Each structure stands twice: as structure tokens, then as C-alpha cells.
Coordinates of C-alpha atoms in Angstrom, one line a residue:
M1 CA 67.1 -53.5 -35.2
N2 CA 68.8 -51.5 -38.0
R3 CA 67.9 -48.0 -39.1
T4 CA 65.7 -49.2 -42.0
E5 CA 63.6 -51.5 -39.9
L6 CA 63.4 -48.9 -37.1
R7 CA 62.0 -46.3 -39.6
F8 CA 59.6 -49.0 -40.9
T9 CA 58.4 -49.7 -37.4
L10 CA 58.2 -46.3 -35.9
R11 CA 57.0 -44.2 -38.9
L12 CA 55.4 -46.7 -41.3
I13 CA 53.6 -44.4 -43.7
P14 CA 56.4 -41.9 -44.1
F15 CA 58.8 -44.8 -44.7
L16 CA 56.5 -46.4 -47.3
D17 CA 56.3 -43.0 -49.1
S18 CA 60.1 -42.7 -49.1
V19 CA 60.6 -46.0 -50.9
E20 CA 57.6 -45.7 -53.3
S21 CA 59.8 -45.0 -56.3
V22 CA 62.0 -48.1 -55.9
E23 CA 61.4 -49.8 -59.3
D24 CA 62.2 -53.3 -58.2
G25 CA 59.2 -53.3 -55.8
L26 CA 61.2 -54.7 -52.9
V27 CA 63.3 -53.3 -50.0
R28 CA 65.4 -55.3 -47.5
L29 CA 64.3 -54.3 -44.0
R30 CA 67.0 -56.5 -42.4
D31 CA 68.8 -59.7 -43.0
R32 CA 66.3 -62.3 -44.2
R33 CA 63.3 -59.9 -44.1
W34 CA 62.0 -58.1 -47.2
L35 CA 59.2 -55.6 -47.9
V36 CA 57.7 -56.4 -51.3
W37 CA 55.1 -54.9 -53.6
H38 CA 56.0 -55.7 -57.2
P39 CA 52.9 -57.2 -58.9
D40 CA 54.8 -60.2 -60.4
V41 CA 56.2 -61.0 -56.9
M42 CA 52.8 -60.6 -55.3
A43 CA 51.1 -62.8 -57.8
A44 CA 53.7 -65.6 -57.3
L45 CA 53.6 -65.2 -53.5
F46 CA 49.9 -65.6 -53.3
R47 CA 49.9 -68.6 -55.7
N48 CA 52.3 -70.4 -53.4
D49 CA 50.8 -69.1 -50.1
R50 CA 49.9 -72.6 -48.8
A51 CA 53.6 -73.6 -48.8
L52 CA 54.5 -70.7 -46.5
R53 CA 54.0 -70.1 -42.8
H54 CA 52.2 -67.0 -41.4
P55 CA 53.8 -65.8 -38.2
P56 CA 51.7 -63.9 -35.7
S57 CA 51.7 -60.1 -35.6
R58 CA 53.8 -58.9 -32.7
T59 CA 51.3 -56.0 -32.3
L60 CA 48.0 -57.9 -32.6
S61 CA 48.7 -61.4 -31.3
P62 CA 48.8 -60.3 -27.6
L63 CA 45.4 -58.7 -28.2
L64 CA 43.7 -61.3 -30.4
G65 CA 45.3 -64.3 -28.8
N66 CA 47.7 -67.0 -30.1
R67 CA 44.8 -69.2 -31.3
S68 CA 43.4 -66.5 -33.5
V69 CA 42.4 -67.8 -37.0
L70 CA 44.6 -65.0 -38.4
W71 CA 47.8 -66.9 -37.5
L72 CA 46.7 -70.5 -37.7
D73 CA 48.2 -72.6 -40.4
G74 CA 47.6 -75.8 -42.3
A75 CA 44.5 -78.0 -41.6
E76 CA 43.4 -75.8 -38.6
H77 CA 43.3 -72.7 -40.8
T78 CA 41.5 -74.5 -43.6
A79 CA 38.9 -75.8 -41.3
Y80 CA 38.1 -72.4 -39.8
R81 CA 37.9 -70.8 -43.2
R82 CA 35.4 -73.5 -44.3
T83 CA 33.3 -72.6 -41.3
L84 CA 33.6 -68.8 -41.7
A85 CA 33.4 -68.3 -45.4
P86 CA 29.7 -69.3 -45.9
M87 CA 28.7 -67.5 -42.7
L88 CA 30.2 -64.2 -43.9
R89 CA 28.6 -64.0 -47.3
G90 CA 27.2 -60.5 -47.7
A91 CA 23.8 -61.3 -49.2
R92 CA 22.5 -63.0 -46.0
Y93 CA 23.1 -59.8 -44.0
Q94 CA 21.7 -57.1 -46.4
E95 CA 18.5 -56.4 -44.4
L96 CA 20.6 -56.3 -41.2
I97 CA 23.0 -53.8 -42.7
E98 CA 20.2 -51.6 -44.0
E99 CA 18.4 -51.7 -40.7
M100 CA 21.6 -50.8 -38.7
A101 CA 22.6 -48.1 -41.2
A102 CA 19.2 -46.4 -41.0
R103 CA 19.2 -46.4 -37.3
S104 CA 22.7 -45.0 -37.1
I105 CA 22.0 -42.3 -39.7
A106 CA 18.9 -41.3 -37.8
E107 CA 21.0 -40.9 -34.6
L108 CA 23.5 -38.5 -36.3
P109 CA 23.7 -35.2 -34.4
S110 CA 23.4 -31.8 -36.2
G111 CA 27.0 -30.8 -35.2
P112 CA 30.3 -32.2 -36.4
T113 CA 30.8 -35.9 -36.0
G114 CA 34.1 -37.8 -36.3
V115 CA 33.9 -39.8 -39.5
S116 CA 36.0 -42.7 -38.3
A117 CA 34.4 -42.9 -34.9
W118 CA 30.9 -43.0 -36.5
T119 CA 31.8 -45.7 -39.0
R120 CA 33.6 -47.8 -36.4
K121 CA 30.6 -47.7 -34.1
L122 CA 28.2 -48.7 -36.9
T123 CA 30.3 -51.5 -38.3
L124 CA 31.0 -52.9 -34.8
R125 CA 27.3 -53.0 -34.1
I126 CA 26.8 -54.9 -37.4
M127 CA 29.5 -57.3 -36.6
G128 CA 28.2 -57.8 -33.0
R129 CA 24.9 -58.9 -34.5
V130 CA 26.6 -61.2 -37.0
V131 CA 28.7 -62.8 -34.2
F132 CA 26.2 -62.9 -31.3
G133 CA 22.9 -62.6 -33.0
R134 CA 21.6 -59.7 -31.0
D135 CA 22.4 -56.1 -30.0
D136 CA 24.6 -55.6 -27.0
D137 CA 25.8 -52.0 -26.7
E138 CA 27.2 -52.5 -23.2
L139 CA 29.5 -55.3 -24.4
L140 CA 30.5 -53.4 -27.6
T141 CA 31.2 -50.2 -25.7
A142 CA 33.5 -52.1 -23.3
F143 CA 35.2 -53.8 -26.3
T144 CA 35.7 -50.3 -27.9
R145 CA 37.3 -48.9 -24.8
W146 CA 39.6 -51.9 -24.5
L147 CA 40.7 -51.6 -28.1
D148 CA 41.2 -47.8 -28.0
R149 CA 43.4 -48.1 -24.9
R150 CA 45.7 -50.3 -27.0
L151 CA 45.4 -49.1 -30.6
G152 CA 43.9 -45.6 -30.2
S153 CA 47.1 -44.0 -31.3
R154 CA 50.4 -45.1 -32.9
A155 CA 52.2 -44.2 -29.6
R156 CA 50.0 -46.5 -27.6
T157 CA 50.4 -49.3 -30.1
L158 CA 54.2 -49.0 -30.0
A159 CA 54.2 -48.7 -26.2
H160 CA 52.2 -51.9 -25.8
R161 CA 54.4 -53.7 -28.4
Y162 CA 57.8 -52.7 -27.1
L163 CA 57.5 -51.6 -23.4
T164 CA 55.7 -54.8 -22.3
P165 CA 56.7 -57.3 -25.0
G166 CA 55.0 -60.6 -24.8
A167 CA 52.5 -59.5 -22.1
T168 CA 48.9 -60.3 -22.5
R169 CA 46.7 -57.3 -23.3
S170 CA 43.4 -59.1 -22.5
D171 CA 40.9 -57.8 -20.0
P172 CA 39.5 -60.7 -17.8
D173 CA 36.1 -59.0 -17.2
L174 CA 35.7 -58.2 -20.9
D175 CA 36.8 -61.8 -21.8
A176 CA 34.2 -63.2 -19.5
M177 CA 31.5 -61.1 -21.1
L178 CA 32.5 -62.0 -24.6
S179 CA 32.8 -65.7 -23.8
H180 CA 29.4 -65.7 -22.1
R181 CA 27.7 -64.0 -25.0
A182 CA 29.4 -66.4 -27.4
R183 CA 28.5 -69.5 -25.5
T184 CA 24.8 -68.5 -25.2
A185 CA 24.5 -67.5 -28.9
E186 CA 22.1 -69.6 -31.0
P187 CA 22.1 -70.2 -34.8
P188 CA 22.3 -68.3 -37.1
A189 CA 24.7 -66.3 -34.9
L190 CA 28.3 -67.0 -36.1
A191 CA 29.5 -67.7 -32.5
A192 CA 27.3 -70.7 -32.3
F193 CA 29.4 -72.5 -35.0
L194 CA 32.8 -71.8 -33.4
P195 CA 34.7 -74.5 -31.4
R196 CA 34.5 -73.9 -27.7
E197 CA 38.2 -74.6 -26.9
D198 CA 39.5 -71.2 -28.4
L199 CA 36.2 -69.3 -28.5
R200 CA 37.6 -66.1 -26.9
D201 CA 40.4 -65.7 -29.4
Q202 CA 38.1 -66.3 -32.4
V203 CA 35.4 -64.0 -31.2
V204 CA 37.8 -61.1 -30.5
S205 CA 39.4 -61.7 -33.9
L206 CA 36.1 -61.6 -35.7
L207 CA 34.9 -58.4 -33.9
F208 CA 38.2 -56.7 -34.6
A209 CA 38.9 -57.7 -38.1
G210 CA 35.2 -57.6 -39.0
H211 CA 34.7 -54.0 -38.2
E212 CA 38.0 -52.0 -38.0
T213 CA 39.1 -52.2 -41.6
T214 CA 35.5 -52.0 -43.0
A215 CA 35.0 -48.8 -41.0
S216 CA 38.2 -47.3 -42.4
A217 CA 37.1 -48.2 -45.9
I218 CA 33.7 -46.5 -45.5
A219 CA 35.3 -43.4 -44.0
W220 CA 37.9 -43.2 -46.8
T221 CA 35.2 -43.6 -49.5
L222 CA 33.2 -40.7 -48.0
Y223 CA 36.4 -38.7 -47.9
W224 CA 37.2 -39.2 -51.6
I225 CA 33.6 -38.5 -52.6
S226 CA 33.7 -35.3 -50.7
R227 CA 37.0 -34.3 -52.4
T228 CA 35.6 -34.9 -55.9
P229 CA 33.1 -32.1 -56.9
G230 CA 29.8 -33.3 -58.3
L231 CA 30.6 -37.0 -57.7
A232 CA 28.0 -37.5 -54.9
G233 CA 25.2 -36.5 -57.3
E234 CA 26.2 -38.9 -60.0
L235 CA 26.6 -42.1 -58.0
D236 CA 24.6 -44.8 -59.7
D237 CA 25.4 -48.4 -58.8
D238 CA 28.2 -48.8 -61.3
L239 CA 29.9 -45.5 -60.4
L240 CA 29.5 -46.2 -56.7
D241 CA 31.3 -49.6 -57.1
A242 CA 34.1 -47.9 -59.2
T243 CA 34.4 -45.2 -56.5
I244 CA 34.7 -47.8 -53.8
R245 CA 37.4 -49.7 -55.7
E246 CA 39.4 -46.5 -56.3
S247 CA 39.1 -45.6 -52.7
L248 CA 40.3 -49.0 -51.7
R249 CA 43.2 -48.6 -54.1
L250 CA 44.4 -45.1 -53.0
S251 CA 43.5 -45.5 -49.3
P252 CA 43.5 -49.2 -48.5
P253 CA 42.1 -50.1 -45.1
A254 CA 45.4 -51.8 -44.2
A255 CA 48.9 -50.8 -45.3
L256 CA 50.4 -54.3 -45.1
A257 CA 49.1 -57.8 -45.8
G258 CA 50.7 -59.8 -42.9
N259 CA 53.9 -61.7 -43.0
R260 CA 54.9 -64.9 -44.8
M261 CA 57.8 -67.1 -43.8
S262 CA 59.6 -69.7 -45.8
D263 CA 61.0 -73.0 -44.3
E264 CA 64.4 -71.4 -44.4
G265 CA 63.3 -68.5 -42.2
M266 CA 63.0 -65.8 -44.9
V267 CA 60.2 -63.3 -43.9
I268 CA 58.3 -61.5 -46.6
T269 CA 55.9 -58.6 -45.9
P270 CA 53.6 -57.6 -48.7
S271 CA 52.7 -53.9 -48.9
I272 CA 49.2 -53.1 -50.1
Y273 CA 49.9 -49.4 -49.8
L274 CA 52.9 -49.5 -52.1
A275 CA 51.4 -52.0 -54.6
H276 CA 48.4 -49.7 -55.1
R277 CA 50.6 -46.6 -55.7
R278 CA 53.1 -48.1 -58.1
A279 CA 53.6 -45.8 -61.1
A280 CA 54.3 -48.7 -63.4
S281 CA 51.0 -50.2 -62.5
Y282 CA 48.8 -47.1 -62.3
E283 CA 49.0 -43.9 -64.4
N284 CA 49.0 -40.9 -62.1
P285 CA 48.8 -43.2 -59.1
H286 CA 48.1 -40.4 -56.5
V287 CA 45.1 -39.1 -58.4
F288 CA 41.7 -40.3 -57.4
D289 CA 40.1 -41.6 -60.6
P290 CA 37.1 -44.0 -60.5
A291 CA 37.3 -44.3 -64.3
R292 CA 40.8 -45.8 -64.4
K293 CA 41.3 -49.1 -66.2
P294 CA 41.8 -52.4 -64.3
P295 CA 45.3 -53.0 -62.9
P296 CA 47.6 -55.9 -63.8
P297 CA 47.4 -59.1 -61.7
G298 CA 49.1 -58.7 -58.3
A299 CA 48.7 -54.9 -58.3
F300 CA 45.4 -54.7 -56.4
F301 CA 44.7 -56.6 -53.2
P302 CA 42.9 -54.4 -50.6
F303 CA 41.7 -57.5 -48.7
G304 CA 45.0 -59.4 -48.8
G305 CA 45.6 -62.4 -51.0
G306 CA 46.5 -66.1 -51.2
V307 CA 45.0 -68.3 -48.5
R308 CA 45.0 -65.3 -46.2
H309 CA 42.6 -63.1 -48.2
C310 CA 39.9 -61.8 -46.0
P311 CA 36.9 -64.3 -45.7
G312 CA 34.7 -61.3 -45.0
K313 CA 35.5 -59.5 -48.2
D314 CA 32.0 -59.9 -49.6
L315 CA 30.4 -58.7 -46.4
A316 CA 32.7 -55.7 -46.2
L317 CA 32.1 -54.6 -49.7
L318 CA 28.3 -54.9 -49.2
E319 CA 28.6 -52.8 -46.0
I320 CA 30.6 -50.1 -47.7
R321 CA 28.1 -49.9 -50.6
L322 CA 24.9 -49.9 -48.5
I323 CA 26.1 -47.5 -45.8
V324 CA 27.6 -45.0 -48.2
R325 CA 24.5 -45.2 -50.4
A326 CA 22.1 -44.8 -47.4
L327 CA 24.0 -41.9 -45.9
L328 CA 24.2 -39.9 -49.2
A329 CA 20.5 -40.7 -50.0
H330 CA 19.2 -39.3 -46.7
R331 CA 21.8 -36.7 -45.7
Q332 CA 24.0 -34.0 -47.3
V333 CA 27.5 -34.6 -46.0
Q334 CA 30.2 -31.9 -45.7
L335 CA 33.6 -32.8 -44.4
S336 CA 35.6 -30.4 -42.3
S337 CA 39.4 -30.5 -41.8
P338 CA 39.8 -32.4 -45.1
T339 CA 43.3 -33.8 -44.5
S340 CA 44.3 -37.2 -45.8
T341 CA 47.1 -38.1 -43.3
P342 CA 46.1 -41.6 -42.1
Q343 CA 46.1 -42.8 -38.5
L344 CA 47.4 -46.4 -38.0
R345 CA 45.3 -48.5 -35.6
G346 CA 47.1 -51.8 -35.5
A347 CA 46.7 -53.2 -39.0
A348 CA 44.0 -50.7 -40.0
M349 CA 44.8 -47.4 -41.8
A350 CA 42.0 -45.0 -40.8
P351 CA 41.5 -41.4 -41.7
P352 CA 42.8 -39.0 -39.0
P353 CA 40.5 -38.6 -35.9
D354 CA 40.0 -34.9 -36.6
L355 CA 38.3 -35.6 -39.9
A356 CA 34.7 -34.7 -39.1
M357 CA 31.5 -34.5 -41.1
V358 CA 28.5 -32.2 -40.8
V359 CA 25.2 -33.7 -42.0
T360 CA 22.0 -32.1 -42.9
C361 CA 18.7 -33.6 -44.1
R362 CA 18.4 -33.9 -47.8
R363 CA 15.4 -32.0 -49.0

């Protein structure tokens, strides 16, 4: 591993910041591996995505499993997406999201609460209901502990990736609980429609991908609203949607959009973070501005692109909208320690754990 790839691996966000001004929108990480973010390259890459392979993440594949839908290719991947896409349409879950959000808001303590921890707990509860069809706090608490032990800090993530390479990170007891809940799920629970042969990997992937990045997006949206004086009191539906889009641009829930590999072995890694901060695509790219004009094609892809775009995008956007709206409608929110230094949790780019909110009843 050369110095460039080492910096990319060990200190991702500082490395991305250091190459932000590269006008070509691409940096060679090593021989036959490139980091790319130029919008023309991104648009072409996503148009031709079906012709490329999608190698597993060295960080996440030991957690999610080699049979995760996130790294399947070809006919298997297409078949899974045809199953998942209609089941993850947001409108079918609006009442569920509103119910879970109201419950979680009512449970908020009067003292400081970690923003990211609160949004992760809420979105995992929602995804648990989507996947299993019922509440199961015991199972979800065990899942959270398992995930935090592996992704709770960048140091833990790197230790699991490099100190025990190739080792499984699964927990047999947790896997047994997850598989049992999934096998006993009944329609309309999503688990009831998944093939039994790789059920564990798909359930873990859905729970992880279905809550982690959505939770980060909600937390970042609250952060940017709190940093913009007067914005919370002006949020009609259109302005809220624009605020969410701008938050997804400036603080995308994931810094990278997976890897693509050509038949010749060339690996291409798209950077969402850099594409969204490119000065040639966005005027004053570091300024939070919900009123900014739409970007050019290939410059905005917070949920990935091509055949790998997130099938739960519609559900995620609905969760962000409903949860932010409900929280601000019923509580006054004040953020303490307002720092924007992100914490990487696997693929997700969450606000720092010390970012806390204090909520009071709105009178």
C-alpha cells in the first residue's frame, strides 16, 4: 500500500479535503485504482454500471456476509432488487414512521441527548418493523451492540479490517435470533419475501443499510437547521425538502459510493463527498444554501447511482422528512457542541458522537 492509499484508508475525510481542489476530479490511489468525482465521469460510470463488477467492501463484507445483496452482480442482483424495490416504497410506511417518531419524541429526556444515537435507535426501530413486521427491542439492542463493537469508532473499524483480515465478524447467538425472527415473519413483513438460503446476510444488510445512513441524514439535517438562524420557523414543505437536499449535498450520509471494477481489473471508487463539494459544480460549495440552483448531471448522488443506487431511497427521504417535521413541530431543539467533524461508521458518515440536543416542549 503506497502513501496515497494509506492516507485514503486511515484518514479518509482529511484526505478527501486535501484533494478537493483537483480540477480533473480524479486521483490515482494506486496502480489500477482511481478515486473519481468529476460529474461527466460519474454520469458515464452510472450509465454503464451494468457492465461493471461490484467487488465486496473489505470492511463490511465480513459483517454483512458474502451473499449480501450489496455485492451480488448480474441476474441475482437484479432479482433481489425486483423483490426489494416495491417493498421499500415510502408511502406504504408513512403511518408506521409517524407512529414510531411520535413514540420516540415522547420518550426524549429533558437533558442532553446524543443526536446520532437517537436517530439511529429510531430508524433501526422503523427498519425492524419493516423487516420483521413487529417490535423487538431485545433483538435490536443486541444488533446495535454487535454493530457498535465493530463500527463504533474508526479505530475499531480499521482494527477489524486489518488486524483480523478475512475473519468473520458474525455473532452466532445474534445470527440465530435474526434468522428465527426472519423465518417466522409473515407478510407484509419484508423478511417473508426473502429466499431462505441466504436469509441471514440479507436481513443483516437490510437492517444496517436501512437505518445507518438514514439516521446520519436526519442528524445532519437537524444540525444544519440549527446552524441557520430562523430556518426552523420557516420550514414549509417545499423549504423542508430543499433543506434536506442541501443537507444531503453538504453532509452526505456516505462519503463513497462503493467500488466498480472493469473486466481488465481497473477499480473505480466514486466519491459522493467530493462530487458534492466541487467548486465547478456548486457556487460557494461549503456554504449551506437550501435556495441553490439544481446541479449538473452527475454532481449529486447522495444515495449512490447506476444499478447500485439505494432501493430504499424513497423510504429514507420520507423518514427524514417526517421525523424532522414531527420533532420540530412538538419540540424546540437546541444543539450543544455544534461541531461538524464527521465520524465514519463503516460506509456511513455520521455527526460526531458528542453532538447533543436539548429539547423542550413547544408552547
